[in-house]
PDB file of C-alpha atoms in Angstrom:
ATOM      1  CA  MET A   1      18.167 -84.698 -26.063  1.00 63.00           C
ATOM      2  CA  GLN A   2      20.717 -84.374 -23.279  1.00 71.00           C
ATOM      3  CA  LEU A   3      19.235 -83.729 -19.846  1.00 79.00           C
ATOM      4  CA  ASP A   4      20.916 -81.475 -17.295  1.00 79.00           C
ATOM      5  CA  LEU A   5      20.572 -83.625 -14.183  1.00 91.00           C
ATOM      6  CA  LYS A   6      22.177 -81.366 -11.610  1.00 94.00           C
ATOM      7  CA  PRO A   7      20.450 -81.273  -8.195  1.00 96.00           C
ATOM      8  CA  LYS A   8      19.327 -77.951  -6.777  1.00 96.00           C
ATOM      9  CA  TYR A   9      20.542 -79.026  -3.336  1.00 97.00           C
ATOM     10  CA  ALA A  10      22.435 -81.896  -1.736  1.00 97.00           C
ATOM     11  CA  VAL A  11      20.800 -84.687   0.268  1.00 97.00           C
ATOM     12  CA  ARG A  12      22.470 -86.856   2.899  1.00 97.00           C
ATOM     13  CA  LEU A  13      21.165 -90.092   4.436  1.00 96.00           C
ATOM     14  CA  ASP A  14      21.760 -91.076   8.053  1.00 95.00           C
ATOM     15  CA  ALA A  15      20.954 -94.796   8.402  1.00 87.00           C
ATOM     16  CA  ALA A  16      22.060 -95.279  12.005  1.00 82.00           C
ATOM     17  CA  ASP A  17      20.053 -97.655  14.231  1.00 76.00           C
ATOM     18  CA  ASN A  18      18.147 -99.001  11.180  1.00 74.00           C
ATOM     19  CA  LYS A  19      16.425 -95.628  10.790  1.00 83.00           C
ATOM     20  CA  HIS A  20      16.576 -93.753   7.515  1.00 91.00           C
ATOM     21  CA  ILE A  21      16.706 -90.020   8.171  1.00 96.00           C
ATOM     22  CA  TYR A  22      17.486 -87.491   5.449  1.00 97.00           C
ATOM     23  CA  TYR A  23      19.168 -84.077   5.633  1.00 98.00           C
ATOM     24  CA  THR A  24      19.772 -81.324   3.078  1.00 98.00           C
ATOM     25  CA  ASP A  25      22.262 -78.476   2.775  1.00 97.00           C
ATOM     26  CA  VAL A  26      19.490 -75.888   2.389  1.00 97.00           C
ATOM     27  CA  ILE A  27      19.852 -73.281   5.138  1.00 97.00           C
ATOM     28  CA  GLY A  28      16.796 -73.293   7.361  1.00 96.00           C
ATOM     29  CA  LYS A  29      15.518 -76.537   5.825  1.00 97.00           C
ATOM     30  CA  GLU A  30      18.294 -78.921   6.787  1.00 96.00           C
ATOM     31  CA  GLY A  31      15.975 -81.539   8.292  1.00 94.00           C
ATOM     32  CA  PRO A  32      15.644 -84.112   9.687  1.00 96.00           C
ATOM     33  CA  TYR A  33      13.197 -85.668   7.213  1.00 97.00           C
ATOM     34  CA  ASN A  34      11.643 -89.103   7.652  1.00 96.00           C
ATOM     35  CA  SER A  35      11.831 -91.556   4.774  1.00 96.00           C
ATOM     36  CA  VAL A  36       9.123 -92.437   2.268  1.00 97.00           C
ATOM     37  CA  THR A  37       9.029 -96.001   3.624  1.00 94.00           C
ATOM     38  CA  TYR A  38       8.486 -94.675   7.156  1.00 94.00           C
ATOM     39  CA  PHE A  39       5.236 -93.099   6.011  1.00 95.00           C
ATOM     40  CA  THR A  40       4.044 -96.036   3.911  1.00 94.00           C
ATOM     41  CA  GLU A  41       4.198 -98.293   6.985  1.00 89.00           C
ATOM     42  CA  VAL A  42       0.576 -97.294   7.621  1.00 87.00           C
ATOM     43  CA  PHE A  43      -0.618 -99.274   4.581  1.00 83.00           C
ATOM     44  CA  PRO A  44      -2.168-102.678   5.351  1.00 69.00           C
ATOM     45  CA  ALA A  45       0.270-105.490   4.565  1.00 62.00           C
ATOM     46  CA  PRO A  46      -1.472-108.867   4.999  1.00 53.00           C
ATOM     47  CA  TRP A  47       1.236-110.515   2.901  1.00 50.00           C
ATOM     48  CA  LEU A  48       3.812-109.319   5.443  1.00 51.00           C
ATOM     49  CA  VAL A  49       1.781-110.813   8.295  1.00 52.00           C
ATOM     50  CA  ASN A  50       1.668-114.133   6.460  1.00 57.00           C
ATOM     51  CA  TRP A  51       5.414-113.982   5.825  1.00 50.00           C
ATOM     52  CA  THR A  52       6.040-113.294   9.518  1.00 60.00           C
ATOM     53  CA  LYS A  53       3.960-116.342  10.418  1.00 57.00           C
ATOM     54  CA  LYS A  54       5.907-118.405   7.909  1.00 61.00           C
ATOM     55  CA  ILE A  55       9.360-117.495   9.226  1.00 58.00           C
ATOM     56  CA  THR A  56       8.185-118.024  12.822  1.00 65.00           C
ATOM     57  CA  LEU A  57       6.966-121.523  11.964  1.00 61.00           C
ATOM     58  CA  GLU A  58      10.257-122.191  10.198  1.00 66.00           C
ATOM     59  CA  ALA A  59      12.066-121.200  13.384  1.00 62.00           C
ATOM     60  CA  VAL A  60       9.845-123.520  15.455  1.00 65.00           C
ATOM     61  CA  ARG A  61      10.463-126.378  13.043  1.00 64.00           C
ATOM     62  CA  HIS A  62      14.221-125.805  13.204  1.00 63.00           C
ATOM     63  CA  GLU A  63      14.162-125.696  17.012  1.00 61.00           C
ATOM     64  CA  LEU A  64      12.228-128.948  17.300  1.00 61.00           C
ATOM     65  CA  LYS A  65      14.603-130.709  14.928  1.00 64.00           C
ATOM     66  CA  GLU A  66      17.862-129.347  16.321  1.00 66.00           C
ATOM     67  CA  ASN A  67      17.024-129.170  20.026  1.00 65.00           C
ATOM     68  CA  PRO A  68      14.338-131.764  20.868  1.00 59.00           C
ATOM     69  CA  ALA A  69      15.057-131.432  24.585  1.00 58.00           C
ATOM     70  CA  VAL A  70      12.339-132.494  26.995  1.00 51.00           C
ATOM     71  CA  GLY A  71      11.758-130.573  30.197  1.00 53.00           C
ATOM     72  CA  GLU A  72      13.774-127.508  29.177  1.00 57.00           C
ATOM     73  CA  ASP A  73      12.610-124.122  30.346  1.00 63.00           C
ATOM     74  CA  VAL A  74       9.907-123.041  27.884  1.00 58.00           C
ATOM     75  CA  GLU A  75      10.946-119.385  28.014  1.00 66.00           C
ATOM     76  CA  LYS A  76      14.462-120.273  26.857  1.00 68.00           C
ATOM     77  CA  VAL A  77      13.055-122.248  23.958  1.00 62.00           C
ATOM     78  CA  ILE A  78      10.788-119.348  22.958  1.00 64.00           C
ATOM     79  CA  GLU A  79      13.720-116.947  23.190  1.00 66.00           C
ATOM     80  CA  ARG A  80      15.756-119.081  20.782  1.00 63.00           C
ATOM     81  CA  ILE A  81      12.813-119.350  18.388  1.00 59.00           C
ATOM     82  CA  ALA A  82      12.286-115.582  18.434  1.00 60.00           C
ATOM     83  CA  GLY A  83      15.986-115.023  17.829  1.00 60.00           C
ATOM     84  CA  ARG A  84      16.023-117.324  14.823  1.00 55.00           C
ATOM     85  CA  ALA A  85      12.893-115.723  13.346  1.00 54.00           C
ATOM     86  CA  GLU A  86      14.540-112.304  13.692  1.00 63.00           C
ATOM     87  CA  LYS A  87      17.680-113.660  12.034  1.00 58.00           C
ATOM     88  CA  ILE A  88      15.643-114.867   9.031  1.00 57.00           C
ATOM     89  CA  ARG A  89      14.012-111.433   8.740  1.00 59.00           C
ATOM     90  CA  ASP A  90      17.376-109.648   8.913  1.00 57.00           C
ATOM     91  CA  GLU A  91      18.854-111.981   6.306  1.00 58.00           C
ATOM     92  CA  ALA A  92      15.997-111.143   3.931  1.00 64.00           C
ATOM     93  CA  ALA A  93      16.646-107.425   4.391  1.00 66.00           C
ATOM     94  CA  ASP A  94      20.392-107.947   3.903  1.00 82.00           C
ATOM     95  CA  TYR A  95      19.717-109.894   0.688  1.00 89.00           C
ATOM     96  CA  GLY A  96      17.868-106.923  -0.783  1.00 89.00           C
ATOM     97  CA  THR A  97      20.533-104.455   0.345  1.00 90.00           C
ATOM     98  CA  ARG A  98      23.333-106.459  -1.265  1.00 94.00           C
ATOM     99  CA  LEU A  99      21.457-106.929  -4.529  1.00 94.00           C
ATOM    100  CA  HIS A 100      20.729-103.195  -4.702  1.00 93.00           C
ATOM    101  CA  HIS A 101      24.440-102.499  -4.173  1.00 94.00           C
ATOM    102  CA  TYR A 102      25.560-104.683  -7.075  1.00 95.00           C
ATOM    103  CA  ALA A 103      22.773-103.373  -9.316  1.00 95.00           C
ATOM    104  CA  ASP A 104      23.917 -99.813  -8.656  1.00 94.00           C
ATOM    105  CA  LEU A 105      27.520-100.720  -9.527  1.00 94.00           C
ATOM    106  CA  TRP A 106      26.316-102.247 -12.809  1.00 94.00           C
ATOM    107  CA  VAL A 107      24.137 -99.248 -13.661  1.00 92.00           C
ATOM    108  CA  ALA A 108      27.143 -96.988 -13.000  1.00 91.00           C
ATOM    109  CA  GLY A 109      29.101 -98.913 -15.630  1.00 90.00           C
ATOM    110  CA  GLN A 110      31.330-100.978 -13.374  1.00 93.00           C
ATOM    111  CA  ARG A 111      32.196-104.499 -14.492  1.00 92.00           C
ATOM    112  CA  GLY A 112      34.482-107.324 -13.421  1.00 91.00           C
ATOM    113  CA  PHE A 113      33.206-107.672  -9.859  1.00 92.00           C
ATOM    114  CA  ASP A 114      32.000-110.882  -8.234  1.00 93.00           C
ATOM    115  CA  VAL A 115      28.457-111.169  -6.899  1.00 93.00           C
ATOM    116  CA  ASP A 116      27.652-113.140  -3.741  1.00 94.00           C
ATOM    117  CA  LYS A 117      26.752-116.723  -4.608  1.00 94.00           C
ATOM    118  CA  ASP A 118      23.351-116.629  -2.877  1.00 93.00           C
ATOM    119  CA  LEU A 119      22.310-113.675  -5.081  1.00 94.00           C
ATOM    120  CA  GLU A 120      22.909-115.570  -8.327  1.00 95.00           C
ATOM    121  CA  ASN A 121      19.266-116.003  -9.400  1.00 96.00           C
ATOM    122  CA  SER A 122      18.234-112.435  -8.622  1.00 96.00           C
ATOM    123  CA  TRP A 123      21.405-111.107 -10.249  1.00 96.00           C
ATOM    124  CA  LEU A 124      20.770-112.997 -13.484  1.00 97.00           C
ATOM    125  CA  ALA A 125      17.165-111.764 -13.408  1.00 97.00           C
ATOM    126  CA  PHE A 126      18.381-108.165 -12.980  1.00 97.00           C
ATOM    127  CA  LYS A 127      20.721-108.370 -15.976  1.00 97.00           C
ATOM    128  CA  ASP A 128      18.064-110.058 -18.134  1.00 97.00           C
ATOM    129  CA  TRP A 129      15.547-107.364 -17.245  1.00 97.00           C
ATOM    130  CA  LEU A 130      18.005-104.542 -17.950  1.00 96.00           C
ATOM    131  CA  ALA A 131      18.979-105.998 -21.324  1.00 95.00           C
ATOM    132  CA  SER A 132      15.353-106.405 -22.397  1.00 96.00           C
ATOM    133  CA  SER A 133      13.926-103.195 -20.910  1.00 95.00           C
ATOM    134  CA  GLN A 134      14.791-100.862 -23.827  1.00 95.00           C
ATOM    135  CA  LEU A 135      15.326 -98.137 -21.237  1.00 96.00           C
ATOM    136  CA  GLU A 136      18.148 -95.614 -21.099  1.00 95.00           C
ATOM    137  CA  ILE A 137      19.368 -95.497 -17.495  1.00 95.00           C
ATOM    138  CA  LEU A 138      20.254 -91.897 -16.647  1.00 95.00           C
ATOM    139  CA  MET A 139      21.006 -92.224 -12.926  1.00 94.00           C
ATOM    140  CA  GLY A 140      21.464 -95.020 -10.410  1.00 95.00           C
ATOM    141  CA  ASP A 141      20.806 -95.022  -6.670  1.00 95.00           C
ATOM    142  CA  THR A 142      20.026 -91.430  -5.693  1.00 96.00           C
ATOM    143  CA  LYS A 143      18.977 -89.703  -2.484  1.00 97.00           C
ATOM    144  CA  VAL A 144      16.161 -87.179  -2.891  1.00 98.00           C
ATOM    145  CA  CYS A 145      14.247 -84.948  -0.525  1.00 98.00           C
ATOM    146  CA  SER A 146      11.068 -82.916  -0.901  1.00 98.00           C
ATOM    147  CA  LEU A 147      11.356 -79.665   1.009  1.00 97.00           C
ATOM    148  CA  ARG A 148       7.833 -78.772  -0.047  1.00 97.00           C
ATOM    149  CA  HIS A 149       6.236 -81.905   1.389  1.00 97.00           C
ATOM    150  CA  GLY A 150       8.727 -82.858   4.090  1.00 97.00           C
ATOM    151  CA  TYR A 151      10.160 -86.300   3.343  1.00 98.00           C
ATOM    152  CA  GLY A 152      13.237 -88.016   1.926  1.00 98.00           C
ATOM    153  CA  GLY A 153      13.915 -91.202   0.032  1.00 97.00           C
ATOM    154  CA  SER A 154      16.187 -93.162  -2.289  1.00 96.00           C
ATOM    155  CA  PHE A 155      15.223 -94.357  -5.752  1.00 97.00           C
ATOM    156  CA  ASP A 156      17.124 -97.109  -7.550  1.00 96.00           C
ATOM    157  CA  ALA A 157      17.237 -95.657 -11.046  1.00 96.00           C
ATOM    158  CA  LEU A 158      16.043 -92.793 -13.222  1.00 97.00           C
ATOM    159  CA  ALA A 159      15.462 -93.854 -16.823  1.00 97.00           C
ATOM    160  CA  ARG A 160      14.166 -92.588 -20.149  1.00 96.00           C
ATOM    161  CA  ASP A 161      11.992 -94.700 -22.438  1.00 96.00           C
ATOM    162  CA  LYS A 162      11.856 -94.828 -26.249  1.00 95.00           C
ATOM    163  CA  ARG A 163       9.345 -91.966 -26.277  1.00 95.00           C
ATOM    164  CA  GLY A 164      11.800 -89.726 -24.430  1.00 95.00           C
ATOM    165  CA  LEU A 165       9.719 -89.784 -21.233  1.00 96.00           C
ATOM    166  CA  CYS A 166      11.477 -90.134 -17.883  1.00 97.00           C
ATOM    167  CA  GLY A 167      10.507 -92.406 -15.013  1.00 98.00           C
ATOM    168  CA  ILE A 168      11.568 -93.633 -11.590  1.00 98.00           C
ATOM    169  CA  ILE A 169      12.496 -97.299 -11.064  1.00 98.00           C
ATOM    170  CA  ASP A 170      12.347 -99.193  -7.773  1.00 97.00           C
ATOM    171  CA  PHE A 171      13.908-102.655  -7.397  1.00 96.00           C
ATOM    172  CA  LYS A 172      12.266-105.218  -5.104  1.00 94.00           C
ATOM    173  CA  THR A 173      13.103-108.719  -3.867  1.00 91.00           C
ATOM    174  CA  SER A 174       9.807-109.237  -2.033  1.00 82.00           C
ATOM    175  CA  ASN A 175       7.265-111.749  -3.337  1.00 80.00           C
ATOM    176  CA  VAL A 176       4.427-109.311  -4.007  1.00 83.00           C
ATOM    177  CA  PHE A 177       3.538-105.933  -5.473  1.00 88.00           C
ATOM    178  CA  SER A 178       1.703-103.776  -2.958  1.00 88.00           C
ATOM    179  CA  ASP A 179      -0.048-100.401  -2.878  1.00 89.00           C
ATOM    180  CA  SER A 180       2.772 -99.069  -0.723  1.00 92.00           C
ATOM    181  CA  HIS A 181       5.252 -99.801  -3.536  1.00 95.00           C
ATOM    182  CA  TYR A 182       3.230 -97.745  -6.003  1.00 96.00           C
ATOM    183  CA  CYS A 183       3.016 -94.867  -3.557  1.00 96.00           C
ATOM    184  CA  GLN A 184       6.740 -95.028  -2.803  1.00 97.00           C
ATOM    185  CA  VAL A 185       7.608 -94.666  -6.488  1.00 98.00           C
ATOM    186  CA  ALA A 186       5.200 -91.739  -6.857  1.00 98.00           C
ATOM    187  CA  ALA A 187       6.759 -90.011  -3.835  1.00 98.00           C
ATOM    188  CA  TYR A 188      10.260 -90.476  -5.250  1.00 98.00           C
ATOM    189  CA  GLY A 189       9.041 -89.007  -8.524  1.00 98.00           C
ATOM    190  CA  GLU A 190       7.604 -85.916  -6.847  1.00 98.00           C
ATOM    191  CA  ALA A 191      10.817 -85.293  -4.903  1.00 98.00           C
ATOM    192  CA  THR A 192      12.905 -85.808  -8.042  1.00 98.00           C
ATOM    193  CA  GLU A 193      10.915 -83.204  -9.948  1.00 97.00           C
ATOM    194  CA  GLU A 194      11.470 -80.791  -7.073  1.00 97.00           C
ATOM    195  CA  MET A 195      15.246 -81.394  -6.955  1.00 97.00           C
ATOM    196  CA  TYR A 196      15.973 -81.694 -10.684  1.00 96.00           C
ATOM    197  CA  ASP A 197      14.755 -79.954 -13.827  1.00 85.00           C
ATOM    198  CA  VAL A 198      13.047 -83.096 -15.120  1.00 93.00           C
ATOM    199  CA  HIS A 199       9.448 -84.212 -15.477  1.00 95.00           C
ATOM    200  CA  ILE A 200       8.631 -87.720 -14.236  1.00 97.00           C
ATOM    201  CA  ASP A 201       5.918 -89.319 -16.366  1.00 97.00           C
ATOM    202  CA  TRP A 202       5.927 -92.888 -15.104  1.00 98.00           C
ATOM    203  CA  GLY A 203       7.169 -95.258 -12.442  1.00 98.00           C
ATOM    204  CA  LEU A 204       8.330 -98.842 -12.628  1.00 98.00           C
ATOM    205  CA  ILE A 205       8.555-101.519  -9.933  1.00 97.00           C
ATOM    206  CA  VAL A 206      10.776-104.463 -10.874  1.00 97.00           C
ATOM    207  CA  LYS A 207      10.737-107.627  -8.745  1.00 96.00           C
ATOM    208  CA  PHE A 208      13.626-110.101  -8.920  1.00 96.00           C
ATOM    209  CA  ASN A 209      13.053-113.726  -7.940  1.00 94.00           C
ATOM    210  CA  LYS A 210      15.344-115.399  -5.401  1.00 93.00           C
ATOM    211  CA  ILE A 211      14.491-119.005  -6.296  1.00 92.00           C
ATOM    212  CA  SER A 212      14.803-118.783 -10.085  1.00 94.00           C
ATOM    213  CA  PRO A 213      16.415-116.242 -12.475  1.00 95.00           C
ATOM    214  CA  ASP A 214      13.083-114.594 -13.291  1.00 96.00           C
ATOM    215  CA  PHE A 215      11.731-111.093 -12.991  1.00 96.00           C
ATOM    216  CA  ASP A 216       8.363-109.406 -13.023  1.00 96.00           C
ATOM    217  CA  PHE A 217       7.426-105.751 -13.250  1.00 96.00           C
ATOM    218  CA  LYS A 218       4.549-103.319 -12.922  1.00 96.00           C
ATOM    219  CA  TYR A 219       4.335 -99.839 -14.379  1.00 97.00           C
ATOM    220  CA  VAL A 220       2.956 -96.986 -12.300  1.00 96.00           C
ATOM    221  CA  ARG A 221       0.954 -94.989 -14.816  1.00 92.00           C
ATOM    222  CA  LYS A 222      -1.097 -92.724 -12.564  1.00 93.00           C
ATOM    223  CA  MET A 223       1.703 -91.042 -10.636  1.00 97.00           C
ATOM    224  CA  PRO A 224      -0.342 -88.052  -9.329  1.00 96.00           C
ATOM    225  CA  ARG A 225      -3.052 -90.363  -8.017  1.00 96.00           C
ATOM    226  CA  PHE A 226      -0.592 -92.500  -6.065  1.00 97.00           C
ATOM    227  CA  PHE A 227       1.233 -89.437  -4.796  1.00 97.00           C
ATOM    228  CA  ARG A 228      -2.014 -88.104  -3.351  1.00 97.00           C
ATOM    229  CA  ARG A 229      -2.482 -91.475  -1.669  1.00 96.00           C
ATOM    230  CA  PHE A 230       1.059 -91.237  -0.279  1.00 97.00           C
ATOM    231  CA  MET A 231       0.364 -87.775   1.132  1.00 97.00           C
ATOM    232  CA  ARG A 232      -2.735 -89.062   2.915  1.00 96.00           C
ATOM    233  CA  ALA A 233      -0.595 -91.830   4.422  1.00 95.00           C
ATOM    234  CA  LYS A 234       1.986 -89.241   5.475  1.00 96.00           C
ATOM    235  CA  GLU A 235      -0.675 -87.117   7.120  1.00 95.00           C
ATOM    236  CA  LEU A 236      -1.984 -90.132   9.046  1.00 93.00           C
ATOM    237  CA  LYS A 237       1.517 -91.165  10.137  1.00 93.00           C
ATOM    238  CA  ASP A 238       2.287 -87.610  11.263  1.00 91.00           C
ATOM    239  CA  ASP A 239      -0.958 -87.505  13.280  1.00 89.00           C
ATOM    240  CA  ILE A 240      -0.188 -90.843  14.918  1.00 86.00           C
ATOM    241  CA  SER A 241       3.363 -89.743  15.795  1.00 81.00           C
ATOM    242  CA  GLU A 242       2.137 -86.438  17.222  1.00 77.00           C
ATOM    243  CA  LYS A 243      -0.434 -88.208  19.405  1.00 64.00           C
ATOM    244  CA  ILE A 244       2.198 -90.621  20.740  1.00 57.00           C
ATOM    245  CA  SER A 245       4.585 -87.772  21.544  1.00 53.00           C
ATOM    246  CA  LEU A 246       1.867 -85.985  23.549  1.00 51.00           C
ATOM    247  CA  GLU A 247       0.986 -89.005  25.683  1.00 50.00           C
TER     248      GLU A 247
END
């Protein structure tokens, strides 16, 4: 059955200053709307703390090897270490952004383009997953916004399975699956149902390895449950932001 995937309104993303703010063309409800990931920042992320420690130690190790100066101003050394740790973090974010870009080109049917050499393992993993998924990809990277609940976001793909049921797919290059990922997918699904005449039955988080051409995935089966959890996170984030603005 052919689906009519025409949005009820247009959504625009403003990603200036590393902030993701969404706007619509609906008169009186233009925005701005904060992103799904802005609200899921309230979830505990011990794995992220450990990763931050790891990249900081890597920066210290690099500094000691490359600049083993004795008697140098400690503050200057710390500044260099902090700068390198930030560079590692930014490179990780850039890696994910570039992989998402190429994946979206592939989903859209484009071929014959070259992929950055450092993405090779994740790129092979992406193509292997897509070939084995038995999913019909209906849409690639898409901006959505929930006027009803007040947030925006971008999903990586909308797909239909062999049963004819539609779902939202989110690509990841992080090393773990977290509760925030499940809630993000559920929030994208809710906004998609609001914008399009389609029912979202499931979600899927696919993780692509950077070290080897392997992938892993987790289905999100209880979409309403995780959406309720997302809305509680949104309420908490809104309360925190309101308190800060009043101080």
